[in-house]
């Protein structure tokens, strides 16, 4: 099968960078951090909240040697060591990125590419509401680490695992974490929580990401209940239940 994703990236002159696995760490049986060494790539990296890259992974069901790209958020970028991490939700349904991450080992070599798209929060932001599922946890941690100290931060993540306490969680003052147990339709419990726990008002900015129907459930709360206009909120689908990326 024609590898159109690689072709498009070539036409757009988006470079691929070689990376090598130097560590694999499991926070839980289903959430794994893989650390990569890539000194030249890390040297030119501009790390900002939610920064993500495309990881090229083998996709054998599309043919021998076929590579597909999947989005993952940069974590733990260490310019001095020339390393960065990616946190993988090891989902049960087959998918080339999840499958690769499940068997990744020190010494494995892959390629990544990056198309920076920096989020901006409006001047005068006093409270930031961060929401999503566990695929958004790396991006949420990057927000928590980067936001100015005087901004209040409220994190709400919908997830039903019993061991969420073992997940990596950035810390700071003026921060609240809420783990929301799923109930009914995906995103329903998260939306209900946000509608009661958060207040509309000047100085509020909201960011949400995760599975498509979860994000769709959250959007009306941001738009209507919290009355946030486009400049004061950003949402993104990270994956779609029952559908492979690309
Ligand atoms: C900007 C951006 C940043 C992202 N950052 C991260 C990150 O840091 N960590 C992370 O884990 N993911 C992240 N994601 C989501 C990740 O790219 C998707 O989950 C992706 O679909 C995984 O690829 P795959 O090859 O494993 O599965 P695919 O081939 O895309 O899908 C195969 C099947 O697996 C299902 N599936 C995919 N992901 C999940 C999941 N998480 N849980 C349950 N079922 C799933 C699909 O619905 C489909 O049925 C990010 C996505 C974007 C767009």
mmCIF file of C-alpha atoms and ligand atoms in Angstrom:
data_model
loop_
_atom_site.group_PDB
_atom_site.id
_atom_site.type_symbol
_atom_site.label_atom_id
_atom_site.label_comp_id
_atom_site.label_asym_id
_atom_site.label_seq_id
_atom_site.Cartn_x
_atom_site.Cartn_y
_atom_site.Cartn_z
ATOM 1 C CA UNK A 1 0.000 0.000 0.000
ATOM 2 C CA UNK A 2 1.289 3.496 -0.830
ATOM 3 C CA UNK A 3 2.656 5.205 2.262
ATOM 4 C CA UNK A 4 0.800 8.473 1.662
ATOM 5 C CA UNK A 5 1.447 9.867 5.161
ATOM 6 C CA UNK A 6 5.229 9.778 4.542
ATOM 7 C CA UNK A 7 4.692 11.329 1.100
ATOM 8 C CA UNK A 8 2.597 14.215 2.447
ATOM 9 C CA UNK A 9 5.166 14.989 5.132
ATOM 10 C CA UNK A 10 7.951 14.949 2.514
ATOM 11 C CA UNK A 11 6.049 17.354 0.263
ATOM 12 C CA UNK A 12 5.483 19.652 3.251
ATOM 13 C CA UNK A 13 9.238 19.473 3.937
ATOM 14 C CA UNK A 14 8.661 18.219 7.469
ATOM 15 C CA UNK A 15 11.857 16.521 8.598
ATOM 16 C CA UNK A 16 12.038 13.123 10.250
ATOM 17 C CA UNK A 17 14.466 12.769 13.145
ATOM 18 C CA UNK A 18 16.008 9.489 14.320
ATOM 19 C CA UNK A 19 15.400 8.611 17.993
ATOM 20 C CA UNK A 20 16.581 5.649 20.088
ATOM 21 C CA UNK A 21 14.853 4.107 23.104
ATOM 22 C CA UNK A 22 16.997 4.427 26.232
ATOM 23 C CA UNK A 23 14.467 3.566 28.976
ATOM 24 C CA UNK A 24 11.043 2.002 29.435
ATOM 25 C CA UNK A 25 9.155 2.635 32.653
ATOM 26 C CA UNK A 26 5.696 1.412 33.603
ATOM 27 C CA UNK A 27 3.749 3.692 35.984
ATOM 28 C CA UNK A 28 0.882 1.188 35.822
ATOM 29 C CA UNK A 29 0.385 -1.966 33.704
ATOM 30 C CA UNK A 30 -1.413 0.238 31.117
ATOM 31 C CA UNK A 31 0.546 3.548 31.227
ATOM 32 C CA UNK A 32 4.144 3.423 30.029
ATOM 33 C CA UNK A 33 6.820 6.087 29.635
ATOM 34 C CA UNK A 34 9.377 5.493 26.919
ATOM 35 C CA UNK A 35 12.469 7.698 27.020
ATOM 36 C CA UNK A 36 14.292 8.419 23.773
ATOM 37 C CA UNK A 37 17.766 9.748 23.088
ATOM 38 C CA UNK A 38 17.930 12.239 20.219
ATOM 39 C CA UNK A 39 20.508 14.956 21.062
ATOM 40 C CA UNK A 40 20.284 16.851 17.756
ATOM 41 C CA UNK A 41 16.485 16.824 17.781
ATOM 42 C CA UNK A 42 16.235 17.851 21.449
ATOM 43 C CA UNK A 43 18.741 20.674 20.921
ATOM 44 C CA UNK A 44 16.423 22.380 18.401
ATOM 45 C CA UNK A 45 13.237 21.586 20.359
ATOM 46 C CA UNK A 46 11.121 24.362 21.715
ATOM 47 C CA UNK A 47 9.139 22.734 24.515
ATOM 48 C CA UNK A 48 5.873 24.464 25.429
ATOM 49 C CA UNK A 49 2.616 23.192 27.001
ATOM 50 C CA UNK A 50 0.886 20.465 24.966
ATOM 51 C CA UNK A 51 3.795 20.237 22.469
ATOM 52 C CA UNK A 52 3.458 16.954 20.599
ATOM 53 C CA UNK A 53 5.158 15.038 17.844
ATOM 54 C CA UNK A 54 4.389 12.384 15.287
ATOM 55 C CA UNK A 55 5.959 9.025 16.019
ATOM 56 C CA UNK A 56 6.439 6.720 13.041
ATOM 57 C CA UNK A 57 5.600 3.126 13.939
ATOM 58 C CA UNK A 58 5.510 -0.129 11.944
ATOM 59 C CA UNK A 59 2.045 -0.954 10.632
ATOM 60 C CA UNK A 60 2.357 -4.563 9.432
ATOM 61 C CA UNK A 61 -1.338 -4.968 8.550
ATOM 62 C CA UNK A 62 -0.794 -2.306 5.844
ATOM 63 C CA UNK A 63 2.099 -4.160 4.320
ATOM 64 C CA UNK A 64 5.725 -5.065 4.931
ATOM 65 C CA UNK A 65 7.769 -2.041 5.973
ATOM 66 C CA UNK A 66 4.728 0.275 6.104
ATOM 67 C CA UNK A 67 5.047 3.049 8.697
ATOM 68 C CA UNK A 68 2.155 5.050 10.162
ATOM 69 C CA UNK A 69 2.357 8.152 12.305
ATOM 70 C CA UNK A 70 0.562 8.742 15.601
ATOM 71 C CA UNK A 71 0.493 11.825 17.838
ATOM 72 C CA UNK A 72 2.162 11.774 21.285
ATOM 73 C CA UNK A 73 2.893 14.581 23.729
ATOM 74 C CA UNK A 74 6.455 15.436 24.717
ATOM 75 C CA UNK A 75 7.245 14.885 28.399
ATOM 76 C CA UNK A 76 10.381 15.212 30.504
ATOM 77 C CA UNK A 77 12.474 16.989 27.875
ATOM 78 C CA UNK A 78 16.118 17.094 29.090
ATOM 79 C CA UNK A 79 18.263 19.286 26.811
ATOM 80 C CA UNK A 80 21.462 18.466 28.718
ATOM 81 C CA UNK A 81 20.986 14.713 28.373
ATOM 82 C CA UNK A 82 19.548 15.029 24.854
ATOM 83 C CA UNK A 83 16.503 12.963 25.842
ATOM 84 C CA UNK A 84 12.717 13.248 25.953
ATOM 85 C CA UNK A 85 9.863 10.970 26.959
ATOM 86 C CA UNK A 86 6.494 9.948 25.555
ATOM 87 C CA UNK A 87 3.738 8.531 27.790
ATOM 88 C CA UNK A 88 1.680 5.790 26.152
ATOM 89 C CA UNK A 89 -1.772 4.637 27.193
ATOM 90 C CA UNK A 90 -1.443 0.917 26.362
ATOM 91 C CA UNK A 91 -4.983 0.392 25.124
ATOM 92 C CA UNK A 92 -6.326 -3.138 24.658
ATOM 93 C CA UNK A 93 -7.590 -2.749 21.087
ATOM 94 C CA UNK A 94 -4.865 -3.337 18.484
ATOM 95 C CA UNK A 95 -3.251 -0.250 17.011
ATOM 96 C CA UNK A 96 0.270 0.187 15.584
ATOM 97 C CA UNK A 97 1.452 2.752 18.149
ATOM 98 C CA UNK A 98 -0.006 0.957 21.179
ATOM 99 C CA UNK A 99 1.307 -2.368 19.867
ATOM 100 C CA UNK A 100 4.783 -0.960 19.281
ATOM 101 C CA UNK A 101 4.914 0.685 22.721
ATOM 102 C CA UNK A 102 3.847 -2.551 24.430
ATOM 103 C CA UNK A 103 6.923 -4.389 23.125
ATOM 104 C CA UNK A 104 9.401 -1.488 22.902
ATOM 105 C CA UNK A 105 12.862 -2.182 24.286
ATOM 106 C CA UNK A 106 16.035 -0.239 24.972
ATOM 107 C CA UNK A 107 17.965 0.132 21.699
ATOM 108 C CA UNK A 108 14.883 0.270 19.436
ATOM 109 C CA UNK A 109 15.163 2.973 16.795
ATOM 110 C CA UNK A 110 12.277 5.014 15.372
ATOM 111 C CA UNK A 111 11.697 8.375 13.705
ATOM 112 C CA UNK A 112 9.689 11.392 14.841
ATOM 113 C CA UNK A 113 8.574 14.588 13.165
ATOM 114 C CA UNK A 114 7.203 17.751 14.651
ATOM 115 C CA UNK A 115 4.930 20.568 13.467
ATOM 116 C CA UNK A 116 4.875 23.052 16.350
ATOM 117 C CA UNK A 117 1.543 24.657 17.145
ATOM 118 C CA UNK A 118 1.731 26.717 20.294
ATOM 119 C CA UNK A 119 -1.406 27.326 22.360
ATOM 120 C CA UNK A 120 -1.873 30.808 23.736
ATOM 121 C CA UNK A 121 -3.775 31.836 26.819
ATOM 122 C CA UNK A 122 -5.267 35.331 26.920
ATOM 123 C CA UNK A 123 -3.742 38.084 29.035
ATOM 124 C CA UNK A 124 -5.532 38.386 32.353
ATOM 125 C CA UNK A 125 -6.089 34.632 32.789
ATOM 126 C CA UNK A 126 -6.519 33.873 36.505
ATOM 127 C CA UNK A 127 -7.918 30.351 36.446
ATOM 128 C CA UNK A 128 -7.160 27.535 33.988
ATOM 129 C CA UNK A 129 -9.504 24.555 33.687
ATOM 130 C CA UNK A 130 -7.827 21.464 32.200
ATOM 131 C CA UNK A 131 -9.937 18.434 31.301
ATOM 132 C CA UNK A 132 -9.803 15.216 29.331
ATOM 133 C CA UNK A 133 -9.063 11.511 29.481
ATOM 134 C CA UNK A 134 -5.744 9.848 30.276
ATOM 135 C CA UNK A 135 -4.336 10.433 26.774
ATOM 136 C CA UNK A 136 -4.442 14.130 27.709
ATOM 137 C CA UNK A 137 -2.586 13.583 31.014
ATOM 138 C CA UNK A 138 0.876 14.288 29.478
ATOM 139 C CA UNK A 139 -0.412 17.562 27.989
ATOM 140 C CA UNK A 140 -2.165 18.478 31.237
ATOM 141 C CA UNK A 141 1.064 17.855 33.167
ATOM 142 C CA UNK A 142 2.872 20.142 30.721
ATOM 143 C CA UNK A 143 0.325 22.909 31.395
ATOM 144 C CA UNK A 144 0.614 22.436 35.164
ATOM 145 C CA UNK A 145 4.408 22.791 34.966
ATOM 146 C CA UNK A 146 4.351 25.863 32.723
ATOM 147 C CA UNK A 147 1.538 28.081 33.998
ATOM 148 C CA UNK A 148 2.513 31.153 36.049
ATOM 149 C CA UNK A 149 2.482 30.580 39.813
ATOM 150 C CA UNK A 150 -0.340 33.039 40.464
ATOM 151 C CA UNK A 151 -2.786 31.232 38.149
ATOM 152 C CA UNK A 152 -5.230 28.800 39.760
ATOM 153 C CA UNK A 153 -5.302 25.435 37.996
ATOM 154 C CA UNK A 154 -8.100 22.897 38.096
ATOM 155 C CA UNK A 155 -7.568 19.460 36.489
ATOM 156 C CA UNK A 156 -10.414 17.022 35.804
ATOM 157 C CA UNK A 157 -9.741 13.658 34.163
ATOM 158 C CA UNK A 158 -12.341 10.999 33.438
ATOM 159 C CA UNK A 159 -10.918 7.512 33.957
ATOM 160 C CA UNK A 160 -12.119 4.324 35.629
ATOM 161 C CA UNK A 161 -8.830 2.574 36.512
ATOM 162 C CA UNK A 162 -8.313 1.780 40.197
ATOM 163 C CA UNK A 163 -4.598 2.640 40.060
ATOM 164 C CA UNK A 164 -4.713 6.237 38.759
ATOM 165 C CA UNK A 165 -2.895 7.244 41.943
ATOM 166 C CA UNK A 166 0.269 5.725 40.399
ATOM 167 C CA UNK A 167 0.179 7.915 37.290
ATOM 168 C CA UNK A 168 2.695 10.763 36.878
ATOM 169 C CA UNK A 169 1.180 13.971 38.167
ATOM 170 C CA UNK A 170 2.848 17.382 38.048
ATOM 171 C CA UNK A 171 2.619 19.401 41.240
ATOM 172 C CA UNK A 172 2.461 23.100 42.114
ATOM 173 C CA UNK A 173 0.583 25.461 44.432
ATOM 174 C CA UNK A 174 -2.934 26.573 43.586
ATOM 175 C CA UNK A 175 -3.752 23.242 41.929
ATOM 176 C CA UNK A 176 -6.713 20.884 42.338
ATOM 177 C CA UNK A 177 -6.951 17.395 40.809
ATOM 178 C CA UNK A 178 -10.281 15.655 40.229
ATOM 179 C CA UNK A 179 -10.449 12.058 38.993
ATOM 180 C CA UNK A 180 -13.903 11.448 37.593
ATOM 181 C CA UNK A 181 -15.323 7.924 37.442
ATOM 182 C CA UNK A 182 -17.006 7.274 34.078
ATOM 183 C CA UNK A 183 -20.759 6.843 34.195
ATOM 184 C CA UNK A 184 -23.098 6.297 31.247
ATOM 185 C CA UNK A 185 -21.918 7.827 27.971
ATOM 186 C CA UNK A 186 -18.233 8.662 27.613
ATOM 187 C CA UNK A 187 -17.565 12.188 28.837
ATOM 188 C CA UNK A 188 -20.959 12.478 30.537
ATOM 189 C CA UNK A 189 -19.592 12.301 34.075
ATOM 190 C CA UNK A 190 -16.769 14.705 33.217
ATOM 191 C CA UNK A 191 -19.187 17.208 31.687
ATOM 192 C CA UNK A 192 -21.516 16.962 34.703
ATOM 193 C CA UNK A 193 -18.574 17.481 37.063
ATOM 194 C CA UNK A 194 -17.304 20.532 35.161
ATOM 195 C CA UNK A 195 -20.808 22.020 35.058
ATOM 196 C CA UNK A 196 -21.083 21.924 38.860
ATOM 197 C CA UNK A 197 -17.451 22.388 39.985
ATOM 198 C CA UNK A 198 -16.435 25.241 37.683
ATOM 199 C CA UNK A 199 -17.766 28.790 37.650
ATOM 200 C CA UNK A 200 -18.144 31.214 34.767
ATOM 201 C CA UNK A 201 -16.309 34.478 35.173
ATOM 202 C CA UNK A 202 -13.631 36.758 33.752
ATOM 203 C CA UNK A 203 -10.131 35.374 33.712
ATOM 204 C CA UNK A 204 -11.135 31.744 33.056
ATOM 205 C CA UNK A 205 -9.425 29.750 30.284
ATOM 206 C CA UNK A 206 -10.261 26.099 29.516
ATOM 207 C CA UNK A 207 -8.385 23.402 27.590
ATOM 208 C CA UNK A 208 -9.724 19.900 26.945
ATOM 209 C CA UNK A 209 -8.602 16.906 24.891
ATOM 210 C CA UNK A 210 -9.172 13.178 24.615
ATOM 211 C CA UNK A 211 -11.565 10.811 22.883
ATOM 212 C CA UNK A 212 -13.898 12.533 20.398
ATOM 213 C CA UNK A 213 -17.241 11.872 22.155
ATOM 214 C CA UNK A 214 -15.732 12.869 25.518
ATOM 215 C CA UNK A 215 -14.579 16.172 24.056
ATOM 216 C CA UNK A 216 -17.968 16.671 22.393
ATOM 217 C CA UNK A 217 -19.665 16.168 25.771
ATOM 218 C CA UNK A 218 -17.420 18.786 27.384
ATOM 219 C CA UNK A 219 -17.748 21.463 24.687
ATOM 220 C CA UNK A 220 -21.264 22.709 25.583
ATOM 221 C CA UNK A 221 -20.217 23.119 29.214
ATOM 222 C CA UNK A 222 -17.294 25.316 28.220
ATOM 223 C CA UNK A 223 -19.325 27.269 25.689
ATOM 224 C CA UNK A 224 -22.656 27.609 27.488
ATOM 225 C CA UNK A 225 -22.284 26.883 31.212
ATOM 226 C CA UNK A 226 -18.919 28.629 31.567
ATOM 227 C CA UNK A 227 -19.752 31.099 28.756
ATOM 228 C CA UNK A 228 -16.232 30.910 27.320
ATOM 229 C CA UNK A 229 -15.732 32.387 23.872
ATOM 230 C CA UNK A 230 -13.225 30.981 21.341
ATOM 231 C CA UNK A 231 -10.338 32.990 22.727
ATOM 232 C CA UNK A 232 -10.890 31.500 26.193
ATOM 233 C CA UNK A 233 -11.078 27.809 25.368
ATOM 234 C CA UNK A 234 -9.426 25.175 23.197
ATOM 235 C CA UNK A 235 -10.517 21.575 22.646
ATOM 236 C CA UNK A 236 -8.975 18.812 20.530
ATOM 237 C CA UNK A 237 -9.916 15.246 19.568
ATOM 238 C CA UNK A 238 -6.938 12.996 20.363
ATOM 239 C CA UNK A 239 -8.504 9.696 19.265
ATOM 240 C CA UNK A 240 -11.815 8.196 18.166
ATOM 241 C CA UNK A 241 -13.366 5.172 19.832
ATOM 242 C CA UNK A 242 -13.639 2.278 17.343
ATOM 243 C CA UNK A 243 -11.678 4.035 14.615
ATOM 244 C CA UNK A 244 -7.970 3.884 13.774
ATOM 245 C CA UNK A 245 -6.121 7.161 13.210
ATOM 246 C CA UNK A 246 -5.451 8.149 9.601
HETATM 247 C C1 LIG B 1 -1.995 16.059 19.603
HETATM 248 C C2 LIG B 1 -2.131 14.643 20.159
HETATM 249 C C3 LIG B 1 -1.427 14.278 21.292
HETATM 250 C C4 LIG B 1 -1.587 12.996 21.836
HETATM 251 N N1 LIG B 1 -0.850 12.638 22.929
HETATM 252 C C5 LIG B 1 -0.965 11.380 23.432
HETATM 253 C C6 LIG B 1 -0.156 10.967 24.550
HETATM 254 O O1 LIG B 1 0.707 11.709 25.028
HETATM 255 N N2 LIG B 1 -0.349 9.708 25.037
HETATM 256 C C7 LIG B 1 -1.285 8.840 24.483
HETATM 257 O O2 LIG B 1 -1.411 7.698 24.959
HETATM 258 N N3 LIG B 1 -2.023 9.207 23.422
HETATM 259 C C8 LIG B 1 -1.880 10.440 22.884
HETATM 260 N N4 LIG B 1 -2.624 10.803 21.801
HETATM 261 C C9 LIG B 1 -3.602 9.853 21.285
HETATM 262 C C10 LIG B 1 -2.987 8.778 20.360
HETATM 263 O O3 LIG B 1 -2.387 9.409 19.233
HETATM 264 C C11 LIG B 1 -4.143 7.861 19.913
HETATM 265 O O4 LIG B 1 -4.629 7.146 21.016
HETATM 266 C C12 LIG B 1 -3.777 6.920 18.785
HETATM 267 O O5 LIG B 1 -4.986 6.481 18.203
HETATM 268 C C13 LIG B 1 -2.997 5.697 19.205
HETATM 269 O O6 LIG B 1 -2.616 5.022 18.033
HETATM 270 P P1 LIG B 1 -2.692 3.443 17.849
HETATM 271 O O7 LIG B 1 -1.901 3.139 16.636
HETATM 272 O O8 LIG B 1 -2.323 2.763 19.129
HETATM 273 O O9 LIG B 1 -4.229 3.150 17.601
HETATM 274 P P2 LIG B 1 -5.123 3.461 16.244
HETATM 275 O O10 LIG B 1 -4.580 2.636 15.119
HETATM 276 O O11 LIG B 1 -5.214 4.937 16.033
HETATM 277 O O12 LIG B 1 -6.514 2.892 16.697
HETATM 278 C C14 LIG B 1 -6.756 1.488 16.768
HETATM 279 C C15 LIG B 1 -7.915 1.241 17.713
HETATM 280 O O13 LIG B 1 -7.486 1.583 19.036
HETATM 281 C C16 LIG B 1 -8.417 2.479 19.623
HETATM 282 N N5 LIG B 1 -7.685 3.417 20.496
HETATM 283 C C17 LIG B 1 -6.765 4.332 20.139
HETATM 284 N N6 LIG B 1 -6.311 4.997 21.221
HETATM 285 C C18 LIG B 1 -6.973 4.481 22.279
HETATM 286 C C19 LIG B 1 -6.945 4.733 23.680
HETATM 287 N N7 LIG B 1 -6.116 5.647 24.217
HETATM 288 N N8 LIG B 1 -7.753 4.014 24.490
HETATM 289 C C20 LIG B 1 -8.594 3.058 23.973
HETATM 290 N N9 LIG B 1 -8.660 2.762 22.659
HETATM 291 C C21 LIG B 1 -7.844 3.468 21.820
HETATM 292 C C22 LIG B 1 -9.094 3.190 18.444
HETATM 293 O O14 LIG B 1 -10.365 3.657 18.802
HETATM 294 C C23 LIG B 1 -9.158 2.081 17.414
HETATM 295 O O15 LIG B 1 -10.288 1.268 17.608
HETATM 296 C C24 LIG B 1 -2.465 12.065 21.224
HETATM 297 C C25 LIG B 1 -3.154 12.435 20.054
HETATM 298 C C26 LIG B 1 -2.993 13.711 19.531
HETATM 299 C C27 LIG B 1 -3.738 14.076 18.269
#
